[in-house]
């Protein structure tokens, strides 16, 4: 995906803000609200998203001891 720009427009009549994301060579003007052309408020360049790193967890292995079988005394005849 190509880096784009976020452009915020504002309507002078109703005061609403319109946020538009531009990518590539698209041309999205003129933009109208309430029958009046909106004015550009701000332009911000998008930064590429970074991949989230998973936290490293230590794996602790528990050692389970088996019960020791008791020795039986053998009966002698």
JSON list of C-alpha atoms in Angstrom, two decimals:
[
{"chain": "A", "resi": 1, "resn": "UNK", "atom": "CA", "xyz": [0.00, 0.00, 0.00]},
{"chain": "A", "resi": 2, "resn": "UNK", "atom": "CA", "xyz": [1.34, 3.40, -0.92]},
{"chain": "A", "resi": 3, "resn": "UNK", "atom": "CA", "xyz": [1.87, 6.07, 1.66]},
{"chain": "A", "resi": 4, "resn": "UNK", "atom": "CA", "xyz": [-0.93, 8.59, 1.64]},
{"chain": "A", "resi": 5, "resn": "UNK", "atom": "CA", "xyz": [-1.96, 11.83, 3.23]},
{"chain": "A", "resi": 6, "resn": "UNK", "atom": "CA", "xyz": [-4.76, 12.67, 5.64]},
{"chain": "A", "resi": 7, "resn": "UNK", "atom": "CA", "xyz": [-6.50, 15.93, 4.75]},
{"chain": "A", "resi": 8, "resn": "UNK", "atom": "CA", "xyz": [-9.02, 17.62, 7.04]},
{"chain": "A", "resi": 9, "resn": "UNK", "atom": "CA", "xyz": [-11.60, 19.97, 5.56]},
{"chain": "A", "resi": 10, "resn": "UNK", "atom": "CA", "xyz": [-14.05, 22.18, 7.44]},
{"chain": "A", "resi": 11, "resn": "UNK", "atom": "CA", "xyz": [-17.48, 23.56, 6.52]},
{"chain": "A", "resi": 12, "resn": "UNK", "atom": "CA", "xyz": [-17.89, 27.27, 7.28]},
{"chain": "A", "resi": 13, "resn": "UNK", "atom": "CA", "xyz": [-21.70, 27.00, 7.52]},
{"chain": "A", "resi": 14, "resn": "UNK", "atom": "CA", "xyz": [-22.32, 24.03, 9.83]},
{"chain": "A", "resi": 15, "resn": "UNK", "atom": "CA", "xyz": [-18.82, 23.66, 11.33]},
{"chain": "A", "resi": 16, "resn": "UNK", "atom": "CA", "xyz": [-18.48, 19.96, 10.53]},
{"chain": "A", "resi": 17, "resn": "UNK", "atom": "CA", "xyz": [-15.06, 18.51, 9.78]},
{"chain": "A", "resi": 18, "resn": "UNK", "atom": "CA", "xyz": [-14.45, 16.11, 6.91]},
{"chain": "A", "resi": 19, "resn": "UNK", "atom": "CA", "xyz": [-11.40, 13.84, 7.12]},
{"chain": "A", "resi": 20, "resn": "UNK", "atom": "CA", "xyz": [-10.21, 12.31, 3.84]},
{"chain": "A", "resi": 21, "resn": "UNK", "atom": "CA", "xyz": [-7.34, 9.92, 3.20]},
{"chain": "A", "resi": 22, "resn": "UNK", "atom": "CA", "xyz": [-5.56, 10.41, -0.12]},
{"chain": "A", "resi": 23, "resn": "UNK", "atom": "CA", "xyz": [-3.54, 7.57, -1.62]},
{"chain": "A", "resi": 24, "resn": "UNK", "atom": "CA", "xyz": [-1.61, 7.52, -4.85]},
{"chain": "A", "resi": 25, "resn": "UNK", "atom": "CA", "xyz": [-2.58, 10.05, -7.48]},
{"chain": "A", "resi": 26, "resn": "UNK", "atom": "CA", "xyz": [-6.25, 10.54, -6.58]},
{"chain": "A", "resi": 27, "resn": "UNK", "atom": "CA", "xyz": [-7.77, 13.99, -6.85]},
{"chain": "A", "resi": 28, "resn": "UNK", "atom": "CA", "xyz": [-10.70, 14.54, -4.50]},
{"chain": "A", "resi": 29, "resn": "UNK", "atom": "CA", "xyz": [-11.65, 18.16, -5.00]},
{"chain": "A", "resi": 30, "resn": "UNK", "atom": "CA", "xyz": [-13.80, 20.15, -4.95]},
{"chain": "A", "resi": 31, "resn": "UNK", "atom": "CA", "xyz": [-15.64, 18.92, -1.85]},
{"chain": "A", "resi": 32, "resn": "UNK", "atom": "CA", "xyz": [-18.96, 20.49, -0.89]},
{"chain": "A", "resi": 33, "resn": "UNK", "atom": "CA", "xyz": [-20.98, 20.59, 2.32]},
{"chain": "A", "resi": 34, "resn": "UNK", "atom": "CA", "xyz": [-24.22, 22.59, 2.82]},
{"chain": "A", "resi": 35, "resn": "UNK", "atom": "CA", "xyz": [-23.94, 23.71, -0.82]},
{"chain": "A", "resi": 36, "resn": "UNK", "atom": "CA", "xyz": [-20.68, 25.56, -0.10]},
{"chain": "A", "resi": 37, "resn": "UNK", "atom": "CA", "xyz": [-17.17, 24.47, -0.98]},
{"chain": "A", "resi": 38, "resn": "UNK", "atom": "CA", "xyz": [-15.27, 23.37, 2.15]},
{"chain": "A", "resi": 39, "resn": "UNK", "atom": "CA", "xyz": [-11.88, 24.81, 3.09]},
{"chain": "A", "resi": 40, "resn": "UNK", "atom": "CA", "xyz": [-8.78, 22.77, 3.86]},
{"chain": "A", "resi": 41, "resn": "UNK", "atom": "CA", "xyz": [-7.85, 22.90, 7.55]},
{"chain": "A", "resi": 42, "resn": "UNK", "atom": "CA", "xyz": [-4.78, 20.66, 7.77]},
{"chain": "A", "resi": 43, "resn": "UNK", "atom": "CA", "xyz": [-2.71, 18.14, 5.85]},
{"chain": "A", "resi": 44, "resn": "UNK", "atom": "CA", "xyz": [-0.75, 15.36, 7.55]},
{"chain": "A", "resi": 45, "resn": "UNK", "atom": "CA", "xyz": [1.47, 12.80, 5.81]},
{"chain": "A", "resi": 46, "resn": "UNK", "atom": "CA", "xyz": [0.82, 9.21, 6.86]},
{"chain": "A", "resi": 47, "resn": "UNK", "atom": "CA", "xyz": [3.69, 7.20, 8.29]},
{"chain": "A", "resi": 48, "resn": "UNK", "atom": "CA", "xyz": [3.96, 3.52, 7.48]},
{"chain": "A", "resi": 49, "resn": "UNK", "atom": "CA", "xyz": [2.55, 1.33, 10.22]},
{"chain": "A", "resi": 50, "resn": "UNK", "atom": "CA", "xyz": [5.07, -0.57, 12.31]},
{"chain": "A", "resi": 51, "resn": "UNK", "atom": "CA", "xyz": [4.59, -4.22, 13.07]},
{"chain": "A", "resi": 52, "resn": "UNK", "atom": "CA", "xyz": [3.70, -4.84, 16.68]},
{"chain": "A", "resi": 53, "resn": "UNK", "atom": "CA", "xyz": [6.17, -6.98, 18.54]},
{"chain": "A", "resi": 54, "resn": "UNK", "atom": "CA", "xyz": [4.85, -9.63, 20.85]},
{"chain": "A", "resi": 55, "resn": "UNK", "atom": "CA", "xyz": [6.26, -9.53, 24.38]},
{"chain": "A", "resi": 56, "resn": "UNK", "atom": "CA", "xyz": [8.76, -12.26, 25.10]},
{"chain": "A", "resi": 57, "resn": "UNK", "atom": "CA", "xyz": [7.55, -14.65, 27.76]},
{"chain": "A", "resi": 58, "resn": "UNK", "atom": "CA", "xyz": [9.73, -17.06, 29.65]},
{"chain": "A", "resi": 59, "resn": "UNK", "atom": "CA", "xyz": [8.48, -20.61, 29.65]},
{"chain": "A", "resi": 60, "resn": "UNK", "atom": "CA", "xyz": [9.04, -22.28, 32.99]},
{"chain": "A", "resi": 61, "resn": "UNK", "atom": "CA", "xyz": [8.81, -26.03, 32.96]},
{"chain": "A", "resi": 62, "resn": "UNK", "atom": "CA", "xyz": [7.58, -27.61, 36.15]},
{"chain": "A", "resi": 63, "resn": "UNK", "atom": "CA", "xyz": [9.16, -30.91, 37.10]},
{"chain": "A", "resi": 64, "resn": "UNK", "atom": "CA", "xyz": [6.62, -33.31, 38.52]},
{"chain": "A", "resi": 65, "resn": "UNK", "atom": "CA", "xyz": [8.09, -35.97, 40.74]},
{"chain": "A", "resi": 66, "resn": "UNK", "atom": "CA", "xyz": [6.46, -39.36, 40.63]},
{"chain": "A", "resi": 67, "resn": "UNK", "atom": "CA", "xyz": [5.80, -40.97, 43.98]},
{"chain": "A", "resi": 68, "resn": "UNK", "atom": "CA", "xyz": [8.31, -43.65, 44.79]},
{"chain": "A", "resi": 69, "resn": "UNK", "atom": "CA", "xyz": [6.78, -47.08, 45.11]},
{"chain": "A", "resi": 70, "resn": "UNK", "atom": "CA", "xyz": [7.40, -48.64, 48.50]},
{"chain": "A", "resi": 71, "resn": "UNK", "atom": "CA", "xyz": [9.31, -51.87, 48.54]},
{"chain": "A", "resi": 72, "resn": "UNK", "atom": "CA", "xyz": [7.42, -54.79, 49.94]},
{"chain": "A", "resi": 73, "resn": "UNK", "atom": "CA", "xyz": [9.06, -57.16, 52.23]},
{"chain": "A", "resi": 74, "resn": "UNK", "atom": "CA", "xyz": [8.98, -60.55, 50.69]},
{"chain": "A", "resi": 75, "resn": "UNK", "atom": "CA", "xyz": [7.74, -63.35, 52.83]},
{"chain": "A", "resi": 76, "resn": "UNK", "atom": "CA", "xyz": [10.04, -66.29, 53.08]},
{"chain": "A", "resi": 77, "resn": "UNK", "atom": "CA", "xyz": [8.66, -69.76, 53.71]}
]
